[in-house]
PDB file of C-alpha atoms in Angstrom:
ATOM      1  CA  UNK A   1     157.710  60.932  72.018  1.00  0.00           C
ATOM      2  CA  UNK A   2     160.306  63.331  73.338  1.00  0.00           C
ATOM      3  CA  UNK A   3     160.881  64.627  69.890  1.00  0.00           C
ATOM      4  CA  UNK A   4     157.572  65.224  69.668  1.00  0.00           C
ATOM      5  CA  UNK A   5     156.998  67.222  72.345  1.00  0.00           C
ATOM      6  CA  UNK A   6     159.847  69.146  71.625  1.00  0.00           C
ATOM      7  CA  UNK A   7     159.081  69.903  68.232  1.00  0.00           C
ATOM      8  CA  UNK A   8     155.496  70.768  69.073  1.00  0.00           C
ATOM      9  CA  UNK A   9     156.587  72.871  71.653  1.00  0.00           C
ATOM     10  CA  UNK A  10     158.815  75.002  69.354  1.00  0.00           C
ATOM     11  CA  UNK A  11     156.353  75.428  66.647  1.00  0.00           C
ATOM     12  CA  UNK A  12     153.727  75.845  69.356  1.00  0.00           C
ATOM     13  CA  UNK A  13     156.008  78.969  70.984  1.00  0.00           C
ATOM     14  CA  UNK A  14     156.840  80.421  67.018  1.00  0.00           C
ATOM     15  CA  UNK A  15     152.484  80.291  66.396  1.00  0.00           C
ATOM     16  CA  UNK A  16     151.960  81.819  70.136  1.00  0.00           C
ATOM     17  CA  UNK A  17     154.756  84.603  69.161  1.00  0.00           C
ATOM     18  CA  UNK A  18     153.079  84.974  65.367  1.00  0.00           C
ATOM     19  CA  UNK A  19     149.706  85.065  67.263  1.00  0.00           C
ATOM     20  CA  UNK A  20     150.988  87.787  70.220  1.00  0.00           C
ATOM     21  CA  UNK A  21     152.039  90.157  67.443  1.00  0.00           C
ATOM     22  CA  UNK A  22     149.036  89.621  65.528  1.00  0.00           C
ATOM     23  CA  UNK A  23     146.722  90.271  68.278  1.00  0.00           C
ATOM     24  CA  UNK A  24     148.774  93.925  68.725  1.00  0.00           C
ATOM     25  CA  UNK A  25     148.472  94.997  65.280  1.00  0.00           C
ATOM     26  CA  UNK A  26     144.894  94.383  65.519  1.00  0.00           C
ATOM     27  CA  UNK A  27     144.314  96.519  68.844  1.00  0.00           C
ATOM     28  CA  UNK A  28     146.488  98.925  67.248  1.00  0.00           C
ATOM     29  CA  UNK A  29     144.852  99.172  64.255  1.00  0.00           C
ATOM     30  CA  UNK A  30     141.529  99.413  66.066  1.00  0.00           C
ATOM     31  CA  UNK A  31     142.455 101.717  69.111  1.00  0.00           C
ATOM     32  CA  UNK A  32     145.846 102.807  68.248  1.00  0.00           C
ATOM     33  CA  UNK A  33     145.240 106.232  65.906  1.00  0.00           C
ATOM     34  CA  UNK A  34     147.651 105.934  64.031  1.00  0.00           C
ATOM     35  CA  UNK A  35     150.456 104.405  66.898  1.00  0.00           C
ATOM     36  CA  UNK A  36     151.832 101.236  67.271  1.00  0.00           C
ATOM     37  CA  UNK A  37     151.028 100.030  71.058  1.00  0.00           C
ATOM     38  CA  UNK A  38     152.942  96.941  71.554  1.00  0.00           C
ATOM     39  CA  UNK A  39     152.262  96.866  75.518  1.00  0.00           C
ATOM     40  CA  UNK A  40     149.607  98.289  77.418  1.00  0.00           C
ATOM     41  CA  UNK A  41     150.162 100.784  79.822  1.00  0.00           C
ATOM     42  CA  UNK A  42     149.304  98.958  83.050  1.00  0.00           C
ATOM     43  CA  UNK A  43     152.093  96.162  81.998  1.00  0.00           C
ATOM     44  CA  UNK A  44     154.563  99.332  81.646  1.00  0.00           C
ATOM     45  CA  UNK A  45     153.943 100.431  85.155  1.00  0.00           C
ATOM     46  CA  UNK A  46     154.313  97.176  86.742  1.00  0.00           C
ATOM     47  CA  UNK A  47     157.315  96.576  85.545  1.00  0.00           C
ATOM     48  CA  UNK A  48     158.865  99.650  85.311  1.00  0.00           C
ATOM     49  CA  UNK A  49     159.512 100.354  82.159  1.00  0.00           C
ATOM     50  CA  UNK A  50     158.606  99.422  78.623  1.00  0.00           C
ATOM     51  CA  UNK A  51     161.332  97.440  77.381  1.00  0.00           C
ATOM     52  CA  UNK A  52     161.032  95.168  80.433  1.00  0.00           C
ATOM     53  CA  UNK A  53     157.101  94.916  79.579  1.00  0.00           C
ATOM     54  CA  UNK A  54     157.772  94.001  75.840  1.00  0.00           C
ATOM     55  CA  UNK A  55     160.319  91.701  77.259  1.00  0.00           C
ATOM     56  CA  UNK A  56     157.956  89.740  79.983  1.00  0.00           C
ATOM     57  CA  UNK A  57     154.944  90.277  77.226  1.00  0.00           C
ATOM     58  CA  UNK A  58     157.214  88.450  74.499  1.00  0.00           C
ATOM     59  CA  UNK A  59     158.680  85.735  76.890  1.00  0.00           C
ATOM     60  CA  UNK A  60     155.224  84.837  78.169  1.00  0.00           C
ATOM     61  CA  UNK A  61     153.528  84.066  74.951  1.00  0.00           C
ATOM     62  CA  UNK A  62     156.574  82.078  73.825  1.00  0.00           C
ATOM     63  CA  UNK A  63     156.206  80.055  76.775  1.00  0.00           C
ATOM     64  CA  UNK A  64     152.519  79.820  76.162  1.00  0.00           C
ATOM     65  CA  UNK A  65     152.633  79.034  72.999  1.00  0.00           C
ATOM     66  CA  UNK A  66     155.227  76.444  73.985  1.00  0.00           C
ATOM     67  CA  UNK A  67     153.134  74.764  76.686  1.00  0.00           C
ATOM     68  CA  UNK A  68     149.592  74.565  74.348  1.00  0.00           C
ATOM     69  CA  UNK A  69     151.972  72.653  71.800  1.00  0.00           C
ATOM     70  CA  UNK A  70     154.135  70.490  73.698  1.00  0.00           C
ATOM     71  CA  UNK A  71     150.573  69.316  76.016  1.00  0.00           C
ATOM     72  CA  UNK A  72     149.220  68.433  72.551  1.00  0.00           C
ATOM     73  CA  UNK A  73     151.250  65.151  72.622  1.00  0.00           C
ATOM     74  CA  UNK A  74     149.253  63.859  75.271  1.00  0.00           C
ATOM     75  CA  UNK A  75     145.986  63.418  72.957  1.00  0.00           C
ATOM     76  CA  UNK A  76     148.497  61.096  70.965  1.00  0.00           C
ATOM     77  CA  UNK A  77     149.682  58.872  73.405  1.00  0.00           C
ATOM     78  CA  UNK A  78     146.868  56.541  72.619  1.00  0.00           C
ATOM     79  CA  UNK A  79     147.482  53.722  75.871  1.00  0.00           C
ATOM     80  CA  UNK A  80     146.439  56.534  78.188  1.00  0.00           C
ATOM     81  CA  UNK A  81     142.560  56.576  79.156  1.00  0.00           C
ATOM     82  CA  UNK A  82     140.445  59.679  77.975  1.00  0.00           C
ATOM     83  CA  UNK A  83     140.399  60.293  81.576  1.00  0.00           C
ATOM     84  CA  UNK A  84     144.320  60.178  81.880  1.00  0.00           C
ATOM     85  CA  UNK A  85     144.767  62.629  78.996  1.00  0.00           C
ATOM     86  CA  UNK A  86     142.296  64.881  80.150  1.00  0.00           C
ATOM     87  CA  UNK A  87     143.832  65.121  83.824  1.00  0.00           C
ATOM     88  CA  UNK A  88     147.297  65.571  82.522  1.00  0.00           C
ATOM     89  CA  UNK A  89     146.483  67.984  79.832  1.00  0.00           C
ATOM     90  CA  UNK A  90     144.180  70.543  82.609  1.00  0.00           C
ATOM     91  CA  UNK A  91     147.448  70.321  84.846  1.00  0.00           C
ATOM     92  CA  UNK A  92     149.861  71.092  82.057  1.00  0.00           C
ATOM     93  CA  UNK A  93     147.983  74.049  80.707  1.00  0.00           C
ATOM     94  CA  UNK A  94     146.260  75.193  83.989  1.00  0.00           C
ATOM     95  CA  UNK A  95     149.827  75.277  85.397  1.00  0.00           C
ATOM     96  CA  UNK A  96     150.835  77.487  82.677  1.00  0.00           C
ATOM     97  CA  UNK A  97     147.702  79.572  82.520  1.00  0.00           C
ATOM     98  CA  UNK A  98     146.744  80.719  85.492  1.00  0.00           C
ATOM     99  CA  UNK A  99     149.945  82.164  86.375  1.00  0.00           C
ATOM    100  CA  UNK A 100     150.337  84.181  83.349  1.00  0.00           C
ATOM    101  CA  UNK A 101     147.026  85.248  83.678  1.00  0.00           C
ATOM    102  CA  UNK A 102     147.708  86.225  87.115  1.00  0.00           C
ATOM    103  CA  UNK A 103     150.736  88.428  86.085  1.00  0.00           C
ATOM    104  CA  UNK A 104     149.361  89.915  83.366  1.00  0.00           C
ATOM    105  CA  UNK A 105     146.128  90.765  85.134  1.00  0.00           C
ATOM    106  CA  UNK A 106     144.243  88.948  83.073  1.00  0.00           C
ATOM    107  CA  UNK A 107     142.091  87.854  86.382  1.00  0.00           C
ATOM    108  CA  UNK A 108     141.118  90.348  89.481  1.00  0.00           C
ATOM    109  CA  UNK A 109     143.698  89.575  91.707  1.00  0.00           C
ATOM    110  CA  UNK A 110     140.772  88.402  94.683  1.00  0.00           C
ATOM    111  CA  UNK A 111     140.314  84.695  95.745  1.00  0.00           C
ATOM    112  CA  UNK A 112     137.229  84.840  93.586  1.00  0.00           C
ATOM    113  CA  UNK A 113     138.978  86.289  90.783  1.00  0.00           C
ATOM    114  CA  UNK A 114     141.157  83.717  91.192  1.00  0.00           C
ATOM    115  CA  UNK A 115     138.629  80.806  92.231  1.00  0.00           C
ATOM    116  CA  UNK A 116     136.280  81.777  89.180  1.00  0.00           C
ATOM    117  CA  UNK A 117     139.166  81.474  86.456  1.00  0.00           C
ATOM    118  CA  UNK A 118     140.047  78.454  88.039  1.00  0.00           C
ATOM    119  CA  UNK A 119     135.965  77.201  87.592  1.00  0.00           C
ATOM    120  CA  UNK A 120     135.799  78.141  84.300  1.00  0.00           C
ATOM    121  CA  UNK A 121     138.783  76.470  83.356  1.00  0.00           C
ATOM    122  CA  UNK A 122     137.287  73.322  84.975  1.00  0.00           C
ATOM    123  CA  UNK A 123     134.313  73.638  83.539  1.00  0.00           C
ATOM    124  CA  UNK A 124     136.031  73.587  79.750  1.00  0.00           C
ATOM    125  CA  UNK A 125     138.052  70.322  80.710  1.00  0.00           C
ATOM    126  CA  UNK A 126     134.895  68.462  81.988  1.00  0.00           C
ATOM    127  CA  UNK A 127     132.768  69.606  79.015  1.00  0.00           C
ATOM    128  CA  UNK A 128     135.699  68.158  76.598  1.00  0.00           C
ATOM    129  CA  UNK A 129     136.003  65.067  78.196  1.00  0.00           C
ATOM    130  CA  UNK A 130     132.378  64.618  78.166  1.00  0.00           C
ATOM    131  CA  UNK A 131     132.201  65.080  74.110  1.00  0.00           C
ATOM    132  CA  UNK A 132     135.375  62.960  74.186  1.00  0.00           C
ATOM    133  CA  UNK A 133     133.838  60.354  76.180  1.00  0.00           C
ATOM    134  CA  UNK A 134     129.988  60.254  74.153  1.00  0.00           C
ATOM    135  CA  UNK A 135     132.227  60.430  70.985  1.00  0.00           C
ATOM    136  CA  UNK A 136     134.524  57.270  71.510  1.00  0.00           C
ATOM    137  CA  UNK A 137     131.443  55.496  73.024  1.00  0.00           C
ATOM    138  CA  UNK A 138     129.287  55.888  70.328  1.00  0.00           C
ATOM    139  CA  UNK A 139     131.954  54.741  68.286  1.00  0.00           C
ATOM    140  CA  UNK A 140     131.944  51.676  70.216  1.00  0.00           C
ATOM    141  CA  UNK A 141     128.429  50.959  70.486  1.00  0.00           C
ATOM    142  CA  UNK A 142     127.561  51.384  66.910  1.00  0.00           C
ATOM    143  CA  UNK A 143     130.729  48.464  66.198  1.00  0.00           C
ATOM    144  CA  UNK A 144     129.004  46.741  68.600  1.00  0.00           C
ATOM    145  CA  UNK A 145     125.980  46.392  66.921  1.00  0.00           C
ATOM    146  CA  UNK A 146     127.756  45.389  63.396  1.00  0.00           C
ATOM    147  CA  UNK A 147     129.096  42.648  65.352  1.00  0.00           C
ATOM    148  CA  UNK A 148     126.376  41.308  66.882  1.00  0.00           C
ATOM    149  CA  UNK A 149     124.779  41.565  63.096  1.00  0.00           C
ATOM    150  CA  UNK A 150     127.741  39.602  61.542  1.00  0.00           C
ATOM    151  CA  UNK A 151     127.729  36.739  64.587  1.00  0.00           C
TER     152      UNK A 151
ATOM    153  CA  UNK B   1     165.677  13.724  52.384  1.00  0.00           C
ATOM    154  CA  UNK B   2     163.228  11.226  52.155  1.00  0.00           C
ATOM    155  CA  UNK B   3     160.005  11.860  49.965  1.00  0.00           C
ATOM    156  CA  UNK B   4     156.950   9.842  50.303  1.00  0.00           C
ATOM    157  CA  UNK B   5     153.761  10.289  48.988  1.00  0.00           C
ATOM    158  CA  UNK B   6     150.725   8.431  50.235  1.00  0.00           C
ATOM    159  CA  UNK B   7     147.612   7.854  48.668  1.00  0.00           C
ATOM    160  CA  UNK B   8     144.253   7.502  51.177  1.00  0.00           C
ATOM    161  CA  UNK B   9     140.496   8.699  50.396  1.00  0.00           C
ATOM    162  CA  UNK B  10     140.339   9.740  53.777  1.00  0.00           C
ATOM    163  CA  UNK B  11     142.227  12.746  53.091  1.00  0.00           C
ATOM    164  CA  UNK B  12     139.727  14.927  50.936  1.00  0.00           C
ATOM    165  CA  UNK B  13     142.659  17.854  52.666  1.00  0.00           C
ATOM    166  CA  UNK B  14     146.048  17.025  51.499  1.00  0.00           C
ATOM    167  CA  UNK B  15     148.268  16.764  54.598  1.00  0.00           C
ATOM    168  CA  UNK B  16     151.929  17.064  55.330  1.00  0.00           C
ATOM    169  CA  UNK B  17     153.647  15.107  57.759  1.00  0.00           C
ATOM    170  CA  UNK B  18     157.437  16.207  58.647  1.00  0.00           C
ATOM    171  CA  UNK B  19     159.346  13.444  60.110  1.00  0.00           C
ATOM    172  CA  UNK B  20     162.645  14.963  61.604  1.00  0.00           C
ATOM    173  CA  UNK B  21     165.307  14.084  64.559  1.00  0.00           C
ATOM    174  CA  UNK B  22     166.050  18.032  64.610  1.00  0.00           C
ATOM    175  CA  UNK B  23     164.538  21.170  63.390  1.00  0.00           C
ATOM    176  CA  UNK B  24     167.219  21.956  60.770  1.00  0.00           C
ATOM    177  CA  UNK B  25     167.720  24.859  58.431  1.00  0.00           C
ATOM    178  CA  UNK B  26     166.654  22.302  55.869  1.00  0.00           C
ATOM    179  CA  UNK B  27     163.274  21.490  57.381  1.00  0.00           C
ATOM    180  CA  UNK B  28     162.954  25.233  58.460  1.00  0.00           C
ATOM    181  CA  UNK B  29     163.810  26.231  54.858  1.00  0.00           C
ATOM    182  CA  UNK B  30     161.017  23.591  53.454  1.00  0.00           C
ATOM    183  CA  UNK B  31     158.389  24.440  55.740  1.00  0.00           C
ATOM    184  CA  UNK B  32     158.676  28.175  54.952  1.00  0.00           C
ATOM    185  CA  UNK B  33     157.887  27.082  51.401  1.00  0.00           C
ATOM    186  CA  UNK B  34     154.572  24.610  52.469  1.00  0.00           C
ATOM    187  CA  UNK B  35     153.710  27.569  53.852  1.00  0.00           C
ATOM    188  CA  UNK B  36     154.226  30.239  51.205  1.00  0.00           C
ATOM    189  CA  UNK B  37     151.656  27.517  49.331  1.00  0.00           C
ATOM    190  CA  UNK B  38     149.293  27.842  51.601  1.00  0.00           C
ATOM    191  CA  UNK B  39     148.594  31.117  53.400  1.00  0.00           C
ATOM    192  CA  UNK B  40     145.916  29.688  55.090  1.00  0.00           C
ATOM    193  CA  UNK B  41     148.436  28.986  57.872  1.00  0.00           C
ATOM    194  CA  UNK B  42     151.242  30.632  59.874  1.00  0.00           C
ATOM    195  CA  UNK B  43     154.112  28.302  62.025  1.00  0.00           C
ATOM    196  CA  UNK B  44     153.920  28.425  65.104  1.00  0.00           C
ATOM    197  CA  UNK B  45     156.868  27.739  67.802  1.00  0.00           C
ATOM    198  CA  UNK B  46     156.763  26.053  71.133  1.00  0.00           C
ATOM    199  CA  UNK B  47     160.103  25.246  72.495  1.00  0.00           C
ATOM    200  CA  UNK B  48     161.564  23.214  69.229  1.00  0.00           C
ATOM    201  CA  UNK B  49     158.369  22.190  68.452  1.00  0.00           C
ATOM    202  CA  UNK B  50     156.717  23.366  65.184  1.00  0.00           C
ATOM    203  CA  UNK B  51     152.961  23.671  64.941  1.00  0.00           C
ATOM    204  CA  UNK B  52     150.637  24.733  61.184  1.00  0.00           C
ATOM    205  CA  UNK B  53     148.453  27.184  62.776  1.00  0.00           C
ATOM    206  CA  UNK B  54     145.566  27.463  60.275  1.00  0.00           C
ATOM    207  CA  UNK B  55     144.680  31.268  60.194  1.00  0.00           C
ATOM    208  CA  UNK B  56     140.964  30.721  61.483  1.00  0.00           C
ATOM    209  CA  UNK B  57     141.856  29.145  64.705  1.00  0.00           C
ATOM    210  CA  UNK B  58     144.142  32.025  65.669  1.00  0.00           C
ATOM    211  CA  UNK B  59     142.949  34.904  67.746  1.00  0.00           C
ATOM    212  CA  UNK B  60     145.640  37.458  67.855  1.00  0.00           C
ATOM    213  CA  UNK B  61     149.278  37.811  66.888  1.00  0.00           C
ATOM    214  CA  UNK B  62     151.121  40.423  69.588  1.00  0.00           C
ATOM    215  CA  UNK B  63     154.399  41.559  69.772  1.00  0.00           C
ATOM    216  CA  UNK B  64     156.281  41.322  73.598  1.00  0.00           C
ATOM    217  CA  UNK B  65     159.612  42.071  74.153  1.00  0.00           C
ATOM    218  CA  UNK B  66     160.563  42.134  70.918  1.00  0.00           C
ATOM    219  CA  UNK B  67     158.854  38.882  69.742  1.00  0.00           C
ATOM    220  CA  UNK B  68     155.989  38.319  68.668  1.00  0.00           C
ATOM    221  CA  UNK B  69     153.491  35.719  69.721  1.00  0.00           C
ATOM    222  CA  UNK B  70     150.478  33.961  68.658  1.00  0.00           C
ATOM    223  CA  UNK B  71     148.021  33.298  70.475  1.00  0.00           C
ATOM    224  CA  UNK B  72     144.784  30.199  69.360  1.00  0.00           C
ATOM    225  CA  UNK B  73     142.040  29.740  71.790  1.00  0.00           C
ATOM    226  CA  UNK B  74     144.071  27.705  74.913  1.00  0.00           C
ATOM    227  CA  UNK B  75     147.596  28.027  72.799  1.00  0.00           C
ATOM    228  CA  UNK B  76     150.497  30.566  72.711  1.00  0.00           C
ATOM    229  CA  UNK B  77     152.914  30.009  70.123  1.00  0.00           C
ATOM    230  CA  UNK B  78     156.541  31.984  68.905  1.00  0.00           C
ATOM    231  CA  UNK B  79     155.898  33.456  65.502  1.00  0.00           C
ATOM    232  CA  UNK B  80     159.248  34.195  63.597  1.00  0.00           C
ATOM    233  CA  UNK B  81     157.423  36.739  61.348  1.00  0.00           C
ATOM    234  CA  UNK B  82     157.361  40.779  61.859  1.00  0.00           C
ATOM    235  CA  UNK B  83     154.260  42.098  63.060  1.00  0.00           C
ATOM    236  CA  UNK B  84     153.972  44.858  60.059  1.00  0.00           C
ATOM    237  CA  UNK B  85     154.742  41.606  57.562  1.00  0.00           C
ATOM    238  CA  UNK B  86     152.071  40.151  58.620  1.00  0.00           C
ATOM    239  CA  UNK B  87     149.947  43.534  58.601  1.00  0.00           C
ATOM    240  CA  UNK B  88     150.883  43.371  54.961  1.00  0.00           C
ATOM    241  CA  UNK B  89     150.499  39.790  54.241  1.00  0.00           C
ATOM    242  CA  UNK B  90     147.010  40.037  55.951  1.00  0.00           C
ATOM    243  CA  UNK B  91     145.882  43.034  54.965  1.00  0.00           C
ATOM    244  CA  UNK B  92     141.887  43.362  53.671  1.00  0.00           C
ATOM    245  CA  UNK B  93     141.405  39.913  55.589  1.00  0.00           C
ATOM    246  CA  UNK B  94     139.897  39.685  59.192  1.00  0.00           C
ATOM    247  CA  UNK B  95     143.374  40.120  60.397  1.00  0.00           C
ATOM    248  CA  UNK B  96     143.173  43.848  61.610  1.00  0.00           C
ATOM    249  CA  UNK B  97     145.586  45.829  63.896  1.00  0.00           C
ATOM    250  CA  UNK B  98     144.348  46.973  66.761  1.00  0.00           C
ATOM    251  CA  UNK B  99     147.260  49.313  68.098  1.00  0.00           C
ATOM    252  CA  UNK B 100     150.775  49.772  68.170  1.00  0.00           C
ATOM    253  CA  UNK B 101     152.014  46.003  69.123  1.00  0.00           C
ATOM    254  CA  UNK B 102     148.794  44.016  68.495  1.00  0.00           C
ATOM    255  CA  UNK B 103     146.828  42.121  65.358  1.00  0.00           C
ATOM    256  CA  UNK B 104     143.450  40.708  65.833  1.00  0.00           C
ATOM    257  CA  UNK B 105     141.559  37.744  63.702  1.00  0.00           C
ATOM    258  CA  UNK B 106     138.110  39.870  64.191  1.00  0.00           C
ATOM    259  CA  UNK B 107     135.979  36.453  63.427  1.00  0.00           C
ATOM    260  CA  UNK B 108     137.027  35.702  67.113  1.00  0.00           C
ATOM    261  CA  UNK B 109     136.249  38.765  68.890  1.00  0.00           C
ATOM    262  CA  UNK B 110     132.876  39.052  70.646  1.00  0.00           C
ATOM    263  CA  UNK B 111     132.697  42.219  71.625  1.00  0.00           C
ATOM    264  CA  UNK B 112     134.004  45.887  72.077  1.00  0.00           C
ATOM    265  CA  UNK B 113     133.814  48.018  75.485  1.00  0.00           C
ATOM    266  CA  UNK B 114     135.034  51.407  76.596  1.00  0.00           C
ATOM    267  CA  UNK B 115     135.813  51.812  80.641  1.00  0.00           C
ATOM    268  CA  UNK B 116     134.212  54.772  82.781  1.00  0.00           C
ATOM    269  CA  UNK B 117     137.784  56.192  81.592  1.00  0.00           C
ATOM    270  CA  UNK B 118     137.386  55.750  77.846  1.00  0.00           C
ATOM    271  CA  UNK B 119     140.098  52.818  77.301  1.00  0.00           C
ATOM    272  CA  UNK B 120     138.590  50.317  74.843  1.00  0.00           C
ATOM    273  CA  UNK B 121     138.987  46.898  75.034  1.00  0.00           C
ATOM    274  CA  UNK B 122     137.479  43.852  72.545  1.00  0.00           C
ATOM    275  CA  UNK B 123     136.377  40.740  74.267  1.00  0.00           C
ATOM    276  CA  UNK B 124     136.855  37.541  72.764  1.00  0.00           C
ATOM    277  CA  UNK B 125     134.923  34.030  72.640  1.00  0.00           C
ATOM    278  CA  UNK B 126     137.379  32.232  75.116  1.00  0.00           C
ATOM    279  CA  UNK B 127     137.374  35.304  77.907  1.00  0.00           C
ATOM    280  CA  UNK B 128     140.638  36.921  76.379  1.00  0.00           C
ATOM    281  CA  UNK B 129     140.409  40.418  76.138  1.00  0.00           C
ATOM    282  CA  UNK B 130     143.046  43.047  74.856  1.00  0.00           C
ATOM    283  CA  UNK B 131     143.087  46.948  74.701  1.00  0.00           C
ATOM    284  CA  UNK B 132     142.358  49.005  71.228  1.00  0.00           C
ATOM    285  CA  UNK B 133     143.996  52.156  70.345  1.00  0.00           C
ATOM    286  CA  UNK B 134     141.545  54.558  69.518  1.00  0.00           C
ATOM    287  CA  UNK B 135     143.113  55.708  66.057  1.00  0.00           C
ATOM    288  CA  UNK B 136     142.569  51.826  65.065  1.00  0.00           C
ATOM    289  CA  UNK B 137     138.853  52.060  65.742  1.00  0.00           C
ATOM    290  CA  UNK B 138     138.167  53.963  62.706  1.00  0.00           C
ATOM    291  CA  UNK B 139     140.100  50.470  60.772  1.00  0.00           C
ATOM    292  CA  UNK B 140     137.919  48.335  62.792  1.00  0.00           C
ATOM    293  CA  UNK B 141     134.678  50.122  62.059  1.00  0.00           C
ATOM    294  CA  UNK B 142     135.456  50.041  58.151  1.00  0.00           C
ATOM    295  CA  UNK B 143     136.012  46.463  58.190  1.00  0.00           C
ATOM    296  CA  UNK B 144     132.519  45.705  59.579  1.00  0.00           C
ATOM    297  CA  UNK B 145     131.135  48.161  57.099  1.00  0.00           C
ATOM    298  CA  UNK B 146     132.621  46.063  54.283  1.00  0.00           C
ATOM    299  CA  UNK B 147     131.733  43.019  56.011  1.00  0.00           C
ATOM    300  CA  UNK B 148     128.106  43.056  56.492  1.00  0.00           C
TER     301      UNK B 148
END
């Protein structure tokens, strides 16, 4: 298990980097005319300067990208309810998440800003664990039947 | 070692008897073969007691602490066979495996259930009941397709 976590995690933070750069080529391509803008100007004036941004900017999608892949593990520990993994997997990446999003503005930085990001991310967990929870079960019910057909 | 063979109608099922003061590598040895014979058994261990467990009155073979068990309807027996030998041995019978450290005679099982939580269990004739790993459903499911 550990090496799986650990080996998700580092291919997780390599895809979140790949997928970081990615996402500024795009932008640049689309709004840059010509530049390359690897930071946007409101992460430069937070912290300073722009090798500091990069810096934070690079760091936090490693970690990221870290986080989503390690917390994948959970959906194979198999003993653990659909409940369990659920629960663990909303703390893991909510943890992570909201945070980052804080720093990087990614949320109004208001308790409803804050209170609706939380919500939303809520609201994603419950609806997985609800297709999780139909899927499995009609799994089982439709065995069921095939048994009661064979007895 | 003695050799007798008996001759009675009554036995339409040939049976054999071992007669022993002490479960030697000997009788071990020759029982191993009976059995090789007939794989419509496994041996069972209780203490240093030997029992033929026919395959259809066994419910489930589990591993515990690094042995593995068999278990009949009021019966739990040591088995001195690998769990993934008998996976093989068994395989595209009624023996299926059910998750990491379990093996289940599905003619015995009554019925499968998921908790509020979604942890799935199968419920067998005499009350026992045992959890499934969800990436052996899809094993379970293909074996009633086949079946009926």
């Amino acid at each position: 298990m550990t090496k799986q976590i650990l080996s998700r995690g580092l291919l997780g933070a390599l895809i979140g980097s790949f997928i970081a750069q990615t996402i500024l080529l795009i932008i640049s391509l689309v709004w840059g005319k010509g530049h390359y803008l690897f930071v946007t100007p409101e992460l430069v004036a937070r912290f300073g300067n722009e090798l500091t941004a990069v810096l934070v900017q690079h760091l936090l999608s490693l970690l990221m990208g870290a986080v989503i892949g390690a917390s994948s593990a959970i959906w194979e520990i198999d003993s653990w309810s659909t409940t369990k993994q659920t629960v663990f997997h909303f703390i893991i990446l909510s943890g992570t998440m909201l945070p980052v999003a804080y720093v990087n503005y990614w949320m109004r930085h208001t308790v409803s800003g804050i209170v609706s990001y939380f919500l939303i991310f809520i609201g994603i967990y419950i609806l997985l664990w609800v297709i999780l929870t139909k899927y499995w079960g009609a799994q089982v019910k439709e065995i069921n039947m095939k048994m009661e057909q064979h007895q | 070692m003695e050799i007798e063979v008996q001759i009675h109608e009554q036995y339409t099922t040939p049976k054999v008897l071992v007669l022993t003061a002490q479960l030697t590598e000997e009788v071990t040895v020759l029982l191993k073969k009976l059995q090789d014979e007939k794989p419509s058994s496994l041996l069972g261990y209780q203490e240093d007691m030997v029992f033929i467990l026919p395959l259809d009155e066994i419910y489930s073979i589990f591993a515990e602490n690094k042995k593995v068990y068999v278990k009949t309807e009021t019966e739990q027996y040591v088995l001195k066979t690998r769990l993934y030998e008998i996976e093989e041995r068994f395989s595209g019978s009624s023996f299926l495996r059910v998750s990491g450290s379990e093996i289940v005679n599905m003619h015995h099982v009554k019925s499968m259930d998921m908790s509020i939580h979604g942890t799935v269990h199968l419920r067998f004739a005499n009350g026992y009941s045992t959890f499934v790993s969800r990436r052996c459903i899809k094993n379970i499911k293909n074996y009633f397709n086949n079946e009926v």
